[in-house]
Amino acid sequence: QDDPQWSQYFNTLYPDGLEYQSIYNRRVIRGLTESGDALDVPRVVDHWFAFPSEQTRQSFIEQVTAQGFHVQETCFDDCDQGVVPYGLHITRTDAVDLETVNVVVTDLVKRAELLGAEYNGWGAPVVKK
């Protein structure tokens, strides 16, 4: 069936935000595994966000610090240029196995989206046993 607007693709086949994030999570974990990582060993995990305002960022900070996250940065190298004026970098010590990462990231994404913010991914150092 002809679909010049690709509506079937974008509305049915294309992954939504959380599905796409799960794909990204698997890619990061695959990279860690290929480097010999022991995924079940807790380590500091970094998470990045972009908020629409100082107020929404502060509301998010209050929520996540109650969950054990720590604020690392609220302004990045490009914030003075207006690229990410309300950025946020938080960390928490967690394992990076797929189940743990998906639970943590899903919660963060949902909290951020409720405030109109974007989740910009996570990263962690390689830890070997």
Coordinates of N, CA, C and O in Angstrom, one line a residue:
Q1 N 0.8 -1.2 0.0 CA 0.0 0.0 0.0 C 0.9 1.2 0.0 O 1.8 1.3 0.8
D2 N 0.6 2.2 -0.9 CA 1.4 3.4 -1.0 C 1.2 4.2 0.3 O 0.1 4.4 0.8
D3 N 2.3 4.7 0.9 CA 2.3 5.5 2.1 C 3.3 6.6 2.0 O 4.4 6.5 2.6
P4 N 3.0 7.7 1.2 CA 4.0 8.7 1.0 C 4.4 9.5 2.2 O 5.5 10.0 2.3
Q5 N 3.6 9.5 3.3 CA 4.0 10.2 4.5 C 4.7 9.2 5.5 O 5.0 9.6 6.6
W6 N 4.9 8.0 5.1 CA 5.5 7.0 5.9 C 4.8 6.8 7.3 O 5.4 6.5 8.3
S7 N 3.5 7.0 7.3 CA 2.8 7.0 8.6 C 2.8 5.6 9.2 O 2.9 5.4 10.4
Q8 N 2.7 4.5 8.4 CA 2.8 3.2 8.9 C 4.1 2.9 9.6 O 4.2 2.4 10.7
Y9 N 5.2 3.4 9.0 CA 6.5 3.3 9.6 C 6.6 4.1 10.9 O 7.0 3.5 11.9
F10 N 6.3 5.3 10.8 CA 6.5 6.2 12.0 C 5.5 5.9 13.1 O 5.8 6.0 14.3
N11 N 4.3 5.5 12.8 CA 3.2 5.3 13.8 C 3.2 3.8 14.3 O 2.6 3.6 15.4
T12 N 3.7 2.9 13.6 CA 3.6 1.5 14.0 C 5.0 0.8 14.2 O 5.2 0.2 15.2
L13 N 5.9 1.0 13.2 CA 7.2 0.3 13.3 C 8.3 1.0 14.0 O 9.1 0.3 14.7
Y14 N 8.4 2.3 13.9 CA 9.4 3.1 14.5 C 9.3 3.0 16.0 O 8.2 3.2 16.6
P15 N 10.4 2.7 16.7 CA 10.3 2.6 18.2 C 10.0 3.9 18.9 O 10.5 5.0 18.4
D16 N 9.2 3.9 19.9 CA 8.9 5.1 20.7 C 10.1 5.5 21.5 O 11.1 4.8 21.5
G17 N 10.0 6.5 22.3 CA 11.1 7.0 23.1 C 11.8 6.0 24.0 O 13.0 5.8 24.0
L18 N 10.9 5.2 24.8 CA 11.5 4.3 25.7 C 12.0 3.0 25.0 O 13.1 2.5 25.4
E19 N 11.4 2.6 23.9 CA 11.9 1.5 23.1 C 13.3 1.9 22.5 O 14.2 1.1 22.5
Y20 N 13.4 3.1 22.0 CA 14.6 3.6 21.4 C 15.7 3.6 22.5 O 16.9 3.3 22.3
Q21 N 15.3 4.1 23.7 CA 16.3 4.2 24.8 C 16.8 2.8 25.2 O 18.0 2.6 25.5
S22 N 15.9 1.8 25.1 CA 16.3 0.4 25.4 C 17.3 -0.1 24.4 O 18.3 -0.8 24.8
I23 N 17.1 0.3 23.2 CA 18.1 -0.1 22.1 C 19.4 0.5 22.4 O 20.5 -0.1 22.3
Y24 N 19.4 1.8 22.8 CA 20.7 2.5 23.1 C 21.3 1.8 24.3 O 22.5 1.6 24.3
N25 N 20.5 1.5 25.3 CA 21.1 0.8 26.5 C 21.8 -0.5 26.1 O 22.9 -0.7 26.6
R26 N 21.2 -1.3 25.3 CA 21.8 -2.5 24.8 C 23.2 -2.2 24.1 O 24.1 -3.0 24.2
R27 N 23.2 -1.2 23.3 CA 24.4 -0.8 22.6 C 25.5 -0.4 23.5 O 26.7 -0.9 23.4
V28 N 25.2 0.4 24.5 CA 26.3 0.8 25.5 C 26.7 -0.5 26.3 O 27.9 -0.7 26.5
I29 N 25.8 -1.3 26.7 CA 26.2 -2.5 27.4 C 27.0 -3.5 26.6 O 28.0 -4.1 27.1
R30 N 26.7 -3.6 25.3 CA 27.5 -4.4 24.4 C 28.9 -3.9 24.3 O 29.9 -4.6 24.4
G31 N 29.1 -2.6 24.3 CA 30.4 -2.0 24.2 C 31.2 -2.3 25.5 O 32.4 -2.6 25.5
L32 N 30.5 -2.2 26.7 CA 31.1 -2.5 27.9 C 31.5 -4.0 28.0 O 32.6 -4.3 28.4
T33 N 30.6 -4.8 27.5 CA 30.9 -6.3 27.5 C 32.1 -6.6 26.7 O 33.0 -7.4 27.0
E34 N 32.1 -6.0 25.5 CA 33.3 -6.2 24.6 C 34.6 -5.8 25.1 O 35.6 -6.3 24.7
S35 N 34.5 -4.9 26.1 CA 35.7 -4.4 26.8 C 36.1 -5.2 28.0 O 37.0 -4.9 28.8
G36 N 35.3 -6.3 28.2 CA 35.6 -7.2 29.4 C 34.9 -6.8 30.7 O 35.3 -7.2 31.7
D37 N 33.9 -5.9 30.6 CA 33.2 -5.4 31.8 C 32.5 -6.5 32.6 O 31.9 -7.4 32.0
A38 N 32.5 -6.4 33.9 CA 31.7 -7.2 34.8 C 30.5 -6.4 35.1 O 30.5 -5.6 36.0
L39 N 29.4 -6.5 34.3 CA 28.3 -5.7 34.4 C 27.6 -5.6 35.7 O 26.9 -4.6 36.1
D40 N 27.7 -6.7 36.5 CA 27.0 -6.8 37.8 C 27.8 -6.0 38.9 O 27.2 -5.9 40.0
V41 N 29.0 -5.5 38.7 CA 29.7 -4.8 39.7 C 29.2 -3.3 39.7 O 29.4 -2.6 38.6
P42 N 28.7 -2.8 40.8 CA 28.3 -1.4 40.8 C 29.4 -0.4 40.6 O 30.6 -0.7 41.0
R43 N 29.1 0.6 39.9 CA 30.1 1.7 39.7 C 29.3 3.0 39.5 O 28.1 3.0 39.3
V44 N 30.0 4.1 39.5 CA 29.4 5.4 39.2 C 28.9 5.5 37.8 O 29.7 5.2 36.9
V45 N 27.6 5.7 37.6 CA 27.0 5.8 36.3 C 26.6 7.3 36.1 O 25.9 7.9 36.9
D46 N 26.9 7.8 34.9 CA 26.6 9.2 34.6 C 25.3 9.3 33.7 O 25.1 8.4 32.9
H47 N 24.5 10.3 34.0 CA 23.3 10.5 33.2 C 23.3 12.0 32.8 O 23.6 12.9 33.7
W48 N 22.8 12.3 31.6 CA 22.8 13.7 31.1 C 21.4 14.1 30.7 O 20.7 13.3 30.1
F49 N 21.0 15.4 30.9 CA 19.7 15.9 30.6 C 19.7 17.3 30.0 O 20.7 18.0 30.3
A50 N 18.7 17.7 29.3 CA 18.5 19.1 28.9 C 17.1 19.5 29.3 O 16.1 18.8 29.0
F51 N 17.0 20.6 30.1 CA 15.7 21.0 30.6 C 15.2 22.3 29.9 O 16.1 23.1 29.5
P52 N 13.9 22.6 29.9 CA 13.4 23.8 29.3 C 13.6 25.0 30.1 O 13.5 26.2 29.6
S53 N 13.8 24.9 31.5 CA 13.9 26.0 32.3 C 14.7 25.6 33.6 O 14.8 24.5 33.9
E54 N 15.1 26.7 34.3 CA 15.8 26.4 35.6 C 14.8 25.8 36.6 O 15.2 24.9 37.4
Q55 N 13.5 26.2 36.6 CA 12.5 25.7 37.5 C 12.3 24.2 37.3 O 12.2 23.4 38.3
T56 N 12.2 23.7 36.0 CA 12.0 22.3 35.8 C 13.2 21.5 36.2 O 13.1 20.4 36.7
R57 N 14.4 22.1 35.9 CA 15.6 21.4 36.3 C 15.7 21.2 37.8 O 16.0 20.2 38.3
Q58 N 15.3 22.3 38.5 CA 15.4 22.2 40.0 C 14.4 21.2 40.6 O 14.7 20.5 41.5
S59 N 13.2 21.2 40.0 CA 12.2 20.2 40.4 C 12.7 18.8 40.2 O 12.6 17.9 41.1
F60 N 13.4 18.5 39.1 CA 13.9 17.2 38.8 C 15.1 16.9 39.8 O 15.1 15.8 40.3
I61 N 15.9 17.9 40.0 CA 17.0 17.6 41.0 C 16.5 17.2 42.4 O 17.0 16.3 43.0
E62 N 15.4 17.9 42.8 CA 14.8 17.5 44.1 C 14.3 16.1 44.1 O 14.5 15.4 45.1
Q63 N 13.7 15.7 43.0 CA 13.2 14.3 42.9 C 14.3 13.3 42.9 O 14.2 12.3 43.6
V64 N 15.3 13.5 42.1 CA 16.3 12.5 41.9 C 17.4 12.4 43.1 O 17.9 11.4 43.4
T65 N 17.6 13.5 43.7 CA 18.5 13.5 44.9 C 17.9 12.7 46.0 O 18.6 12.0 46.8
A66 N 16.5 12.7 46.1 CA 15.8 11.9 47.0 C 16.0 10.4 46.7 O 15.8 9.5 47.6
Q67 N 16.3 10.1 45.4 CA 16.5 8.7 45.0 C 18.0 8.3 45.0 O 18.4 7.2 44.5
G68 N 18.9 9.2 45.6 CA 20.3 8.8 45.8 C 21.2 9.3 44.7 O 22.4 9.0 44.7
F69 N 20.7 10.1 43.7 CA 21.5 10.7 42.7 C 22.3 11.9 43.2 O 21.8 12.6 44.1
H70 N 23.4 12.2 42.6 CA 24.2 13.3 43.0 C 24.4 14.2 41.7 O 24.7 13.8 40.6
V71 N 24.3 15.5 42.0 CA 24.4 16.5 40.9 C 25.9 16.7 40.7 O 26.7 17.0 41.6
Q72 N 26.4 16.6 39.4 CA 27.8 16.8 39.1 C 28.0 18.2 38.4 O 28.9 18.9 38.7
E73 N 27.1 18.5 37.5 CA 27.1 19.8 36.7 C 25.7 20.2 36.4 O 24.8 19.4 36.1
T74 N 25.6 21.6 36.4 CA 24.3 22.1 35.9 C 24.5 23.0 34.7 O 23.6 23.6 34.2
C75 N 25.7 23.1 34.2 CA 26.0 23.9 33.0 C 27.2 23.2 32.3 O 28.2 22.8 32.9
F76 N 27.1 23.1 31.0 CA 28.1 22.4 30.2 C 28.9 23.4 29.5 O 28.6 24.6 29.5
D77 N 30.0 23.0 28.8 CA 30.8 23.9 28.0 C 30.1 24.8 27.1 O 30.5 25.9 26.8
D78 N 29.0 24.3 26.5 CA 28.2 25.1 25.5 C 27.0 25.8 26.1 O 26.3 26.4 25.3
C79 N 26.8 25.8 27.4 CA 25.6 26.4 27.9 C 25.6 27.9 27.8 O 24.6 28.5 27.6
D80 N 26.8 28.5 27.8 CA 26.8 30.0 27.6 C 26.5 30.4 26.2 O 26.3 31.5 25.9
Q81 N 26.5 29.4 25.3 CA 26.1 29.7 23.9 C 24.7 29.4 23.6 O 24.2 29.4 22.5
G82 N 23.9 29.0 24.7 CA 22.5 28.7 24.5 C 22.2 27.4 24.0 O 21.0 27.1 23.7
V83 N 23.1 26.5 23.8 CA 22.9 25.2 23.2 C 22.1 24.3 24.2 O 21.1 23.8 23.9
V84 N 22.6 24.2 25.4 CA 22.0 23.5 26.5 C 22.0 24.4 27.7 O 22.8 24.1 28.7
P85 N 21.2 25.4 27.7 CA 21.3 26.4 28.8 C 20.8 25.8 30.2 O 21.3 26.3 31.2
Y86 N 20.0 24.7 30.2 CA 19.6 24.1 31.5 C 20.0 22.7 31.5 O 19.2 21.8 31.7
G87 N 21.2 22.4 31.3 CA 21.7 21.0 31.3 C 21.9 20.5 32.7 O 21.9 21.3 33.6
L88 N 22.0 19.2 32.8 CA 22.2 18.6 34.1 C 22.9 17.3 33.9 O 22.6 16.5 33.0
H89 N 23.9 17.0 34.7 CA 24.7 15.8 34.7 C 24.6 15.3 36.2 O 25.0 16.0 37.1
I90 N 24.0 14.1 36.3 CA 23.9 13.5 37.6 C 24.6 12.1 37.6 O 24.8 11.5 36.5
T91 N 24.9 11.6 38.8 CA 25.5 10.3 38.9 C 24.9 9.5 40.1 O 24.3 10.1 41.0
R92 N 25.0 8.2 40.0 CA 24.6 7.3 41.1 C 25.4 6.0 40.9 O 25.7 5.6 39.8
T93 N 25.7 5.3 42.0 CA 26.4 4.1 41.9 C 25.3 3.0 41.6 O 24.4 2.8 42.5
D94 N 25.5 2.3 40.5 CA 24.6 1.2 40.1 C 25.3 0.2 39.3 O 26.4 0.5 38.8
A95 N 24.8 -1.1 39.2 CA 25.3 -2.0 38.3 C 24.8 -1.6 36.9 O 23.9 -0.8 36.8
V96 N 25.4 -2.2 35.9 CA 25.0 -1.8 34.5 C 24.6 -3.0 33.7 O 24.6 -3.0 32.5
D97 N 24.0 -4.0 34.4 CA 23.4 -5.1 33.6 C 22.1 -4.5 33.0 O 21.6 -3.5 33.5
L98 N 21.6 -5.2 31.9 CA 20.5 -4.6 31.2 C 19.3 -4.4 32.0 O 18.6 -3.4 31.9
E99 N 18.9 -5.3 32.9 CA 17.7 -5.2 33.7 C 17.8 -4.0 34.6 O 16.9 -3.1 34.7
T100 N 19.0 -3.8 35.3 CA 19.2 -2.6 36.2 C 19.1 -1.3 35.4 O 18.4 -0.4 35.8
V101 N 19.9 -1.3 34.3 CA 19.9 -0.1 33.5 C 18.5 0.3 33.0 O 18.1 1.5 33.1
N102 N 17.8 -0.6 32.5 CA 16.5 -0.3 31.9 C 15.5 0.2 33.0 O 14.8 1.1 32.8
V103 N 15.6 -0.3 34.2 CA 14.7 0.2 35.3 C 15.1 1.6 35.7 O 14.3 2.5 35.8
V104 N 16.4 1.8 35.9 CA 16.9 3.2 36.3 C 16.6 4.2 35.2 O 16.1 5.3 35.4
V105 N 17.0 3.9 34.0 CA 16.8 4.8 32.9 C 15.4 5.1 32.5 O 15.0 6.2 32.3
T106 N 14.5 4.1 32.6 CA 13.1 4.3 32.3 C 12.5 5.2 33.3 O 11.8 6.2 33.0
D107 N 12.9 5.1 34.6 CA 12.4 6.0 35.6 C 12.9 7.4 35.4 O 12.1 8.4 35.4
L108 N 14.1 7.6 35.0 CA 14.7 8.9 34.8 C 14.0 9.6 33.5 O 13.7 10.7 33.6
V109 N 13.9 8.8 32.5 CA 13.2 9.3 31.3 C 11.8 9.8 31.5 O 11.4 10.9 31.1
K110 N 11.0 9.0 32.2 CA 9.7 9.3 32.5 C 9.6 10.6 33.4 O 8.8 11.5 33.1
R111 N 10.4 10.7 34.4 CA 10.5 11.9 35.2 C 10.8 13.1 34.4 O 10.2 14.2 34.6
A112 N 11.8 13.0 33.6 CA 12.3 14.1 32.7 C 11.2 14.5 31.8 O 10.9 15.7 31.6
E113 N 10.6 13.5 31.1 CA 9.5 13.9 30.1 C 8.4 14.6 30.7 O 7.8 15.5 30.1
L114 N 8.0 14.3 32.0 CA 6.9 15.0 32.7 C 7.2 16.4 32.8 O 6.3 17.3 33.0
L115 N 8.5 16.8 32.9 CA 8.9 18.2 33.0 C 9.3 18.8 31.7 O 9.9 19.9 31.7
G116 N 9.1 18.1 30.6 CA 9.4 18.7 29.3 C 10.9 18.6 29.0 O 11.4 19.3 28.1
A117 N 11.6 17.8 29.7 CA 13.1 17.7 29.5 C 13.4 16.5 28.6 O 12.6 15.6 28.3
E118 N 14.7 16.5 28.1 CA 15.2 15.4 27.3 C 16.3 14.7 28.0 O 17.1 15.3 28.7
Y119 N 16.2 13.4 28.0 CA 17.3 12.5 28.5 C 18.3 12.3 27.4 O 18.0 11.9 26.3
N120 N 19.6 12.7 27.7 CA 20.6 12.6 26.7 C 21.6 11.5 26.8 O 22.6 11.5 26.3
G121 N 21.2 10.4 27.6 CA 22.0 9.2 27.7 C 22.8 9.0 29.0 O 22.7 9.9 29.9
W122 N 23.4 7.9 29.0 CA 24.2 7.5 30.2 C 25.5 6.9 29.7 O 25.7 6.5 28.6
G123 N 26.4 6.8 30.7 CA 27.7 6.2 30.4 C 28.3 5.8 31.7 O 27.9 6.2 32.8
A124 N 29.3 4.9 31.6 CA 29.9 4.3 32.8 C 31.3 3.8 32.5 O 31.5 3.4 31.3
P125 N 32.2 3.8 33.4 CA 33.6 3.3 33.1 C 33.5 1.8 33.1 O 32.7 1.1 33.7
V126 N 34.4 1.2 32.4 CA 34.6 -0.3 32.3 C 35.2 -0.7 33.7 O 36.1 -0.2 34.2
V127 N 34.5 -1.8 34.3 CA 35.0 -2.4 35.5 C 35.2 -3.8 35.3 O 34.3 -4.5 34.8
K128 N 36.4 -4.3 35.5 CA 36.7 -5.7 35.3 C 36.8 -6.4 36.7 O 37.3 -5.8 37.6
K129 N 36.5 -7.7 36.7 CA 36.6 -8.4 38.0 C 38.0 -8.7 38.3 O 38.8 -8.9 37.4

